[in-house]
XYZ file of C-alpha atoms in Angstrom:
156
model
C -18.733 1.909 24.004
C -20.988 2.274 21.180
C -24.799 2.763 21.667
C -24.611 -1.074 19.822
C -23.283 -2.166 23.221
C -19.614 -3.388 21.605
C -16.578 -1.615 21.623
C -15.595 0.460 18.845
C -12.045 -0.265 18.042
C -9.816 3.593 18.564
C -8.877 6.332 14.945
C -6.403 7.590 14.154
C -5.503 12.275 15.291
C -5.533 14.219 12.408
C -2.099 14.847 13.522
C -1.350 10.375 12.235
C -3.881 10.977 9.478
C -2.127 14.381 8.122
C 0.753 11.847 8.524
C -0.784 9.012 6.405
C -1.218 10.283 4.033
C 1.489 12.204 2.840
C 3.550 8.956 2.936
C 0.073 7.686 1.128
C 0.959 10.475 -1.202
C 4.815 9.922 -1.761
C 4.829 6.023 -1.849
C 2.461 6.803 -4.530
C 4.313 9.685 -6.876
C 6.730 6.595 -6.021
C 5.035 4.007 -8.151
C 4.394 6.208 -10.681
C 7.538 7.985 -11.140
C 9.093 3.535 -11.765
C 5.664 3.495 -14.528
C 3.160 1.816 -11.908
C -0.851 2.684 -12.235
C -1.190 4.230 -9.426
C -4.178 5.427 -7.303
C -5.193 6.338 -3.612
C -8.855 5.682 -3.477
C -11.195 2.308 -2.103
C -11.826 1.737 -6.290
C -11.477 -2.169 -7.541
C -12.326 -0.574 -11.314
C -9.117 0.048 -12.297
C -6.170 -2.093 -12.028
C -2.525 -0.982 -10.642
C -1.416 -0.371 -7.152
C -3.979 0.553 -5.015
C -2.753 3.162 -2.366
C -4.307 3.197 1.065
C -5.187 4.585 4.419
C -6.436 3.360 6.304
C -8.647 5.499 9.576
C -7.775 3.226 12.984
C -5.231 3.932 15.338
C -3.781 0.872 14.816
C -3.970 1.554 11.220
C -1.238 2.577 9.036
C -0.661 2.681 4.251
C -1.181 -0.248 2.522
C -1.074 -1.066 -1.220
C -2.416 -2.947 -2.710
C -2.479 -4.333 -6.375
C -5.860 -4.520 -8.185
C -5.084 -6.727 -11.673
C -7.453 -6.200 -14.972
C -11.389 -7.119 -13.844
C -11.555 -10.540 -15.366
C -8.487 -12.279 -13.678
C -9.928 -11.518 -10.435
C -13.911 -12.233 -11.570
C -12.334 -15.172 -13.615
C -10.536 -16.378 -9.862
C -13.678 -15.188 -7.919
C -16.596 -16.916 -9.753
C -13.400 -20.224 -9.336
C -13.986 -19.626 -5.349
C -17.932 -19.338 -5.336
C -18.669 -22.397 -6.160
C -15.205 -24.520 -4.725
C -13.028 -25.522 -5.826
C -9.943 -28.996 -4.300
C -7.200 -26.925 -2.042
C -4.887 -30.070 -4.059
C -5.406 -29.067 -7.142
C -6.233 -25.869 -8.297
C -7.938 -24.801 -11.017
C -5.056 -22.929 -13.590
C -7.228 -18.839 -13.000
C -6.894 -19.493 -9.332
C -2.533 -20.032 -9.725
C -2.414 -17.519 -12.241
C -4.067 -14.837 -10.042
C -3.031 -16.383 -6.886
C 1.073 -15.507 -9.677
C -0.260 -12.066 -10.506
C -0.942 -10.718 -7.238
C 2.342 -12.462 -4.697
C 4.696 -10.665 -8.172
C 3.297 -7.051 -8.266
C 3.356 -7.304 -4.060
C 7.098 -8.287 -3.641
C 7.801 -5.908 -6.733
C 5.255 -2.997 -5.290
C 7.612 -3.981 -2.001
C 11.365 -3.509 -3.209
C 10.178 -0.507 -5.492
C 9.426 0.895 -3.016
C 12.212 -0.312 -0.373
C 14.724 0.974 -3.500
C 12.651 4.585 -2.748
C 14.118 4.799 0.789
C 10.198 3.238 2.465
C 10.395 1.864 5.042
C 7.682 -1.016 3.752
C 7.533 -4.947 4.406
C 4.542 -7.005 3.699
C 1.238 -6.743 5.580
C -0.639 -9.414 7.369
C -1.278 -12.364 4.544
C -4.855 -12.499 7.778
C -5.871 -9.520 7.969
C -4.890 -7.784 4.436
C -4.082 -10.317 2.039
C -1.183 -9.815 -0.305
C -1.033 -5.772 0.256
C 1.622 -4.247 1.341
C 2.186 -1.718 4.579
C 3.999 1.580 4.503
C 6.273 2.049 8.079
C 7.632 5.258 6.765
C 10.173 6.403 4.533
C 13.443 8.953 3.942
C 13.145 12.001 4.423
C 11.119 14.044 1.572
C 13.746 15.649 -0.516
C 11.356 18.517 -1.511
C 10.921 19.367 2.258
C 14.565 18.870 3.115
C 17.009 21.718 2.424
C 19.781 20.945 -0.722
C 23.628 22.530 0.347
C 24.677 24.261 -2.406
C 28.728 24.942 -1.031
C 30.552 24.765 2.087
C 32.659 27.878 2.562
C 34.903 27.311 6.226
C 33.608 31.353 7.352
C 29.667 30.791 7.097
C 29.219 27.681 7.641
C 27.092 25.462 5.144
C 24.176 27.388 3.480
C 21.653 26.054 2.189
C 19.950 27.031 -1.114
């Protein structure tokens, strides 16, 4: 129990956080290799794929798409003033379309690169992609150079 009289959710262990950070690094690299601007952290200033590592025990690695600030601001300003949900203004529909298209693109790019990904819970994470895992990192798996009948596989 915390000093304020309520339980705080448990945080992940250092080992889990290290594995999540490595997974986030690899996801960021895969998105950059595909030509998308990708970065890690909580920066909302830069457009692109924002790869986040959650510290809660049940957290993980998330990828959120951040559009140019003027697109997000236009939609937010309209929402602050209240809108008719049955007749959304173009700026809000366009923002939602961009978010959904980029989420799907990030999802497919990471899946193609060997990651285990899914749409994150929309209620909690909006249009984010959850990265659950990845195939072994080829930089850490020995490559097979030759097979020899007398000695078996030779790794280099």
